[in-house]
Short mmCIF file of C-alpha atoms and ligand atoms in Angstrom, two decimals:
data_model
loop_
_atom_site.label_atom_id
_atom_site.label_comp_id
_atom_site.label_asym_id
_atom_site.label_seq_id
_atom_site.Cartn_x
_atom_site.Cartn_y
_atom_site.Cartn_z
CA UNK A 1 0.00 0.00 0.00
CA UNK A 2 1.54 3.34 -1.01
CA UNK A 3 0.30 6.30 0.97
CA UNK A 4 0.44 10.07 0.49
CA UNK A 5 -0.76 11.95 3.58
CA UNK A 6 -2.05 15.23 2.14
CA UNK A 7 -2.31 17.02 5.52
CA UNK A 8 -0.02 16.31 8.46
CA UNK A 9 1.97 18.58 10.79
CA UNK A 10 5.28 16.73 11.06
CA UNK A 11 6.91 19.65 12.93
CA UNK A 12 4.98 18.38 15.95
CA UNK A 13 5.96 14.73 15.48
CA UNK A 14 9.01 12.68 16.40
CA UNK A 15 11.41 10.63 14.31
CA UNK A 16 9.67 7.52 15.71
CA UNK A 17 6.61 8.69 13.79
CA UNK A 18 8.57 9.06 10.56
CA UNK A 19 9.95 5.57 11.07
CA UNK A 20 6.52 4.02 11.71
CA UNK A 21 4.94 5.96 8.84
CA UNK A 22 7.59 4.82 6.37
CA UNK A 23 7.13 1.22 7.54
CA UNK A 24 3.35 1.57 7.06
CA UNK A 25 3.75 2.72 3.43
CA UNK A 26 3.68 6.51 3.81
CA UNK A 27 6.03 7.72 1.07
CA UNK A 28 5.00 11.36 0.76
CA UNK A 29 3.38 14.04 2.91
CA UNK A 30 2.17 17.61 2.63
CA UNK A 31 2.62 19.75 5.73
CA UNK A 32 0.36 22.81 5.91
CA UNK A 33 1.45 25.87 7.89
CA UNK A 34 -0.81 26.20 10.92
CA UNK A 35 -1.22 27.42 14.49
CA UNK A 36 1.39 26.07 16.91
CA UNK A 37 -0.73 26.34 20.06
CA UNK A 38 1.43 29.05 21.62
CA UNK A 39 0.36 32.36 20.04
CA UNK A 40 3.09 33.98 17.95
CA UNK A 41 3.78 37.62 18.71
CA UNK A 42 5.38 38.84 15.49
CA UNK A 43 5.70 38.12 11.80
CA UNK A 44 9.38 37.26 12.31
CA UNK A 45 8.33 34.15 14.18
CA UNK A 46 6.51 32.96 11.04
CA UNK A 47 9.61 33.49 8.91
CA UNK A 48 11.53 30.93 10.95
CA UNK A 49 8.57 28.55 10.92
CA UNK A 50 8.06 28.81 7.14
CA UNK A 51 11.80 28.35 6.58
CA UNK A 52 11.73 25.17 8.64
CA UNK A 53 8.74 23.86 6.64
CA UNK A 54 10.66 24.17 3.38
CA UNK A 55 14.17 23.44 4.71
CA UNK A 56 14.65 21.47 7.89
CA UNK A 57 11.49 19.36 7.77
CA UNK A 58 11.98 18.03 4.20
CA UNK A 59 15.54 17.14 5.21
CA UNK A 60 14.32 15.33 8.33
CA UNK A 61 11.64 13.46 6.32
CA UNK A 62 14.24 12.48 3.74
CA UNK A 63 16.23 10.63 6.41
CA UNK A 64 13.34 8.18 6.55
CA UNK A 65 12.66 8.00 2.83
CA UNK A 66 9.55 10.19 3.08
CA UNK A 67 9.07 13.00 0.52
CA UNK A 68 7.94 16.27 2.14
CA UNK A 69 6.19 19.29 0.60
CA UNK A 70 4.53 22.24 2.35
CA UNK A 71 1.62 24.61 2.01
CA UNK A 72 2.17 28.16 3.29
CA UNK A 73 -0.34 30.66 4.69
CA UNK A 74 -1.41 32.77 7.63
CA UNK A 75 -3.66 30.31 9.50
CA UNK A 76 -7.29 31.28 10.30
CA UNK A 77 -6.83 31.51 14.05
CA UNK A 78 -3.84 33.87 13.97
CA UNK A 79 -5.44 35.95 11.22
CA UNK A 80 -7.30 37.55 14.15
CA UNK A 81 -4.13 38.83 15.82
CA UNK A 82 -3.04 42.25 14.52
CA UNK A 83 0.57 41.36 15.39
CA UNK A 84 0.46 38.50 12.85
CA UNK A 85 -1.29 40.26 9.98
CA UNK A 86 1.98 41.48 8.37
CA UNK A 87 2.58 37.79 7.55
CA UNK A 88 0.28 38.32 4.56
CA UNK A 89 2.97 40.53 3.01
CA UNK A 90 5.63 37.84 3.50
CA UNK A 91 3.68 35.13 1.69
CA UNK A 92 4.52 35.93 -1.96
CA UNK A 93 8.19 35.16 -1.46
CA UNK A 94 7.34 31.71 -0.05
CA UNK A 95 4.68 30.96 -2.64
CA UNK A 96 7.40 31.12 -5.29
CA UNK A 97 9.42 28.28 -3.69
CA UNK A 98 9.55 24.84 -5.28
CA UNK A 99 8.79 23.05 -1.99
CA UNK A 100 5.44 24.88 -1.68
CA UNK A 101 2.57 23.09 -3.42
CA UNK A 102 -0.46 25.11 -2.24
CA UNK A 103 -1.67 28.07 -0.20
CA UNK A 104 -2.94 26.78 3.15
CA UNK A 105 -4.32 26.19 5.54
CA UNK A 106 -6.65 29.13 5.09
CA UNK A 107 -10.36 29.55 5.87
CA UNK A 108 -12.35 30.05 9.07
CA UNK A 109 -11.81 29.42 12.75
CA UNK A 110 -14.35 31.70 14.47
CA UNK A 111 -15.71 33.37 11.31
CA UNK A 112 -14.68 36.94 12.20
CA UNK A 113 -14.36 39.88 9.77
CA UNK A 114 -10.55 39.59 10.13
CA UNK A 115 -10.73 35.96 9.01
CA UNK A 116 -12.95 36.96 6.08
CA UNK A 117 -10.33 39.40 4.92
CA UNK A 118 -7.33 37.06 5.30
CA UNK A 119 -9.21 34.21 3.60
CA UNK A 120 -10.17 36.28 0.55
CA UNK A 121 -6.69 37.82 0.30
CA UNK A 122 -5.04 34.39 0.37
CA UNK A 123 -7.38 32.89 -2.24
CA UNK A 124 -6.32 35.81 -4.44
CA UNK A 125 -2.68 34.94 -3.72
CA UNK A 126 -3.32 31.33 -4.72
CA UNK A 127 -4.66 32.50 -8.07
CA UNK A 128 -1.85 35.01 -8.58
CA UNK A 129 0.74 32.26 -7.93
CA UNK A 130 -1.16 29.61 -9.86
CA UNK A 131 -1.37 27.35 -6.80
CA UNK A 132 -4.14 25.17 -5.35
CA UNK A 133 -5.63 26.10 -1.95
CA UNK A 134 -6.11 23.99 1.19
CA UNK A 135 -9.10 25.26 3.14
CA UNK A 136 -9.60 24.40 6.81
CA UNK A 137 -13.21 24.36 8.08
CA UNK A 138 -14.12 25.24 11.66
CA UNK A 139 -14.64 22.47 14.20
CA UNK A 140 -17.48 24.41 15.85
CA UNK A 141 -20.62 25.43 13.94
CA UNK A 142 -19.33 23.32 11.05
CA UNK A 143 -22.24 23.44 8.60
CA UNK A 144 -22.50 27.22 8.72
CA UNK A 145 -18.69 27.44 8.44
CA UNK A 146 -18.66 25.26 5.33
CA UNK A 147 -21.52 27.18 3.69
CA UNK A 148 -19.73 30.46 4.25
CA UNK A 149 -16.44 28.93 3.06
CA UNK A 150 -18.02 27.82 -0.21
CA UNK A 151 -19.53 31.27 -0.76
CA UNK A 152 -16.11 32.91 -0.35
CA UNK A 153 -14.49 30.35 -2.68
CA UNK A 154 -17.16 30.97 -5.33
CA UNK A 155 -16.82 34.73 -5.00
CA UNK A 156 -13.03 34.60 -5.35
CA UNK A 157 -13.20 33.22 -8.88
CA UNK A 158 -10.70 30.42 -8.17
CA UNK A 159 -11.30 27.19 -10.09
CA UNK A 160 -13.06 24.92 -7.54
CA UNK A 161 -11.02 21.99 -8.90
CA UNK A 162 -8.00 23.67 -7.33
CA UNK A 163 -9.55 23.91 -3.85
CA UNK A 164 -9.79 21.22 -1.15
CA UNK A 165 -12.32 21.84 1.61
CA UNK A 166 -10.94 19.92 4.57
CA UNK A 167 -12.13 18.36 7.85
CA UNK A 168 -15.49 17.34 6.38
CA UNK A 169 -17.94 14.89 7.97
CA UNK A 170 -21.25 13.16 7.14
CA UNK A 171 -23.18 16.44 7.30
CA UNK A 172 -20.81 18.80 5.51
CA UNK A 173 -19.81 16.35 2.74
CA UNK A 174 -23.25 16.94 1.21
CA UNK A 175 -22.65 20.68 0.99
CA UNK A 176 -19.35 20.32 -0.89
CA UNK A 177 -20.04 17.29 -3.09
CA UNK A 178 -21.50 19.13 -6.08
CA UNK A 179 -19.36 22.28 -5.98
CA UNK A 180 -16.41 20.88 -7.95
CA UNK A 181 -14.10 21.33 -4.94
CA UNK A 182 -12.07 18.41 -3.59
CA UNK A 183 -13.25 16.84 -0.35
CA UNK A 184 -10.82 16.41 2.54
CA UNK A 185 -11.38 14.16 5.55
CA UNK A 186 -9.23 14.08 8.67
CA UNK A 187 -9.27 10.78 10.53
CA UNK A 188 -8.94 11.17 14.30
CA UNK A 189 -8.27 8.58 17.04
CA UNK A 190 -11.42 9.04 19.09
CA UNK A 191 -13.42 12.07 18.03
CA UNK A 192 -14.89 13.41 14.80
CA UNK A 193 -14.19 11.22 11.72
CA UNK A 194 -13.00 7.59 12.14
CA UNK A 195 -11.67 5.08 9.58
CA UNK A 196 -14.93 3.13 9.63
CA UNK A 197 -17.09 6.21 9.12
CA UNK A 198 -14.74 7.18 6.28
CA UNK A 199 -15.32 3.84 4.57
CA UNK A 200 -19.08 4.44 4.74
CA UNK A 201 -18.62 7.84 3.08
CA UNK A 202 -16.51 6.29 0.31
CA UNK A 203 -19.26 3.72 -0.23
CA UNK A 204 -21.88 6.39 -0.49
CA UNK A 205 -20.01 9.05 -2.49
CA UNK A 206 -17.33 7.08 -4.36
CA UNK A 207 -13.60 7.78 -4.53
CA UNK A 208 -13.59 10.72 -6.94
CA UNK A 209 -11.99 13.93 -5.50
CA UNK A 210 -11.80 12.31 -2.04
CA UNK A 211 -8.70 13.00 0.09
CA UNK A 212 -7.99 11.23 3.38
CA UNK A 213 -5.49 12.65 5.87
CA UNK A 214 -4.40 12.13 9.48
CA UNK A 215 -4.05 15.86 10.23
CA UNK A 216 -1.70 14.63 12.97
CA UNK A 217 -0.30 17.53 15.01
CA UNK A 218 0.54 18.43 18.62
CA UNK A 219 -2.88 17.32 19.87
CA UNK A 220 -4.37 13.83 20.20
CA UNK A 221 -3.84 12.40 16.74
CA UNK A 222 -2.28 9.43 14.94
CA UNK A 223 -0.15 9.57 11.78
CA UNK A 224 -1.01 5.95 10.94
CA UNK A 225 -4.75 6.52 10.50
CA UNK A 226 -4.31 6.87 6.73
CA UNK A 227 -3.04 3.29 6.70
CA UNK A 228 -5.88 2.21 9.02
CA UNK A 229 -8.36 3.70 6.56
CA UNK A 230 -6.79 1.78 3.66
CA UNK A 231 -7.09 -1.44 5.64
CA UNK A 232 -10.68 -0.71 6.61
CA UNK A 233 -11.44 -0.13 2.92
CA UNK A 234 -9.98 -3.52 1.95
CA UNK A 235 -11.89 -5.24 4.73
CA UNK A 236 -15.10 -3.63 3.51
CA UNK A 237 -14.60 -5.02 0.00
CA UNK A 238 -12.85 -2.14 -1.81
CA UNK A 239 -10.05 -3.30 -4.13
CA UNK A 240 -6.35 -2.41 -4.07
CA UNK A 241 -6.92 0.00 -6.94
CA UNK A 242 -9.58 1.94 -4.95
CA UNK A 243 -7.21 2.21 -2.00
CA UNK A 244 -4.38 3.38 -4.27
CA UNK A 245 -6.66 5.96 -5.81
CA UNK A 246 -7.76 7.45 -2.48
CA UNK A 247 -4.45 7.22 -0.63
CA UNK A 248 -2.03 7.95 -3.47
CA UNK A 249 -3.35 9.02 -6.87
CA UNK A 250 -5.92 11.55 -5.58
CA UNK A 251 -3.46 13.59 -3.49
CA UNK A 252 -0.91 13.35 -6.33
CA UNK A 253 -3.50 14.70 -8.74
CA UNK A 254 -4.62 17.49 -6.42
CA UNK A 255 -1.20 18.82 -5.44
CA UNK A 256 0.21 17.99 -8.89
CA UNK A 257 -1.78 21.01 -10.05
CA UNK A 258 0.97 23.15 -8.50
CA UNK A 259 3.41 21.84 -11.11
CA UNK A 260 5.87 21.36 -8.23
CA UNK A 261 5.18 17.93 -6.84
CA UNK A 262 8.45 16.03 -6.99
CA UNK A 263 7.94 12.31 -6.52
CA UNK A 264 11.10 11.24 -8.33
CA UNK A 265 12.14 7.71 -7.32
CA UNK A 266 8.96 7.21 -5.29
CA UNK A 267 6.46 6.23 -7.98
CA UNK A 268 6.34 3.26 -10.25
CA UNK A 269 9.59 3.45 -12.31
CA UNK A 270 7.45 3.11 -15.47
CA UNK A 271 6.10 6.61 -14.74
CA UNK A 272 9.56 8.16 -15.06
CA UNK A 273 10.42 9.77 -18.39
CA UNK A 274 13.26 7.61 -19.78
CA UNK A 275 14.77 10.62 -21.61
CA UNK A 276 15.13 12.88 -18.62
CA UNK A 277 14.67 10.54 -15.66
CA UNK A 278 12.21 13.17 -14.48
CA UNK A 279 8.83 12.41 -12.92
CA UNK A 280 7.96 15.86 -11.64
CA UNK A 281 4.25 16.17 -12.16
CA UNK A 282 3.06 19.20 -14.03
CA UNK A 283 -0.44 20.55 -13.58
CA UNK A 284 -3.04 19.79 -16.21
CA UNK A 285 -0.92 17.19 -17.95
ZN1 LIG B 301 -4.05 21.10 10.03
#
């Protein structure tokens, strides 16, 4: 089973996790910039964090044979802190980096006017830099949060096929299904979405545009729940090809739209161009 975790915060994880993930089949990850728990007091603090997401963390992942890419943004929660707002001006320089495959995570936490503004500004940045967008949805008041999220996405003019709306569940999946956006699901150890509930959703809605992630971070979470979902799928009668689609080909297709996903030496050797030895996936091709 080859696994691409499209949303995991490895900064908060140990090398034991990298080791166990690699052994479980996780070959590639995308790490979105997010809130670290301790509020940051200046934009300079984000500079060091962003630099580690595109420098130190890919190096650390590489030690375990895991390919690491990042998404960069001012997260929804800290968009409310005036001390962090100047981060918006720092983003363009990061969005030009090869290791950055999307703008994210953006979206709503408490649905404040400040969040509205940062969300819209960062969707505009995604379009200006020709990047997909990873959109977090609030854990409280979820349905209203997703409705408002979809309205902002539609208003921005971004191609919905370049947006993933994340942290969905049985209620909110219905709101996103027909919008053309990708659907993200975070599998948690004991709350919110579980592997078994995920399998039911895949039965009901199919595997098209479905992304499954562990969203593992500094809270209660488990980086192996992508693998657990793949196994639950097989047990429920899905085939190997369905599992490969959800856990590998879908995230590759979504983030491949950045034109920057580098999976050289990770994919089937047949996928590598024999002329150049290059398997960097370009968007739209
Ligand atoms: Zn996250």
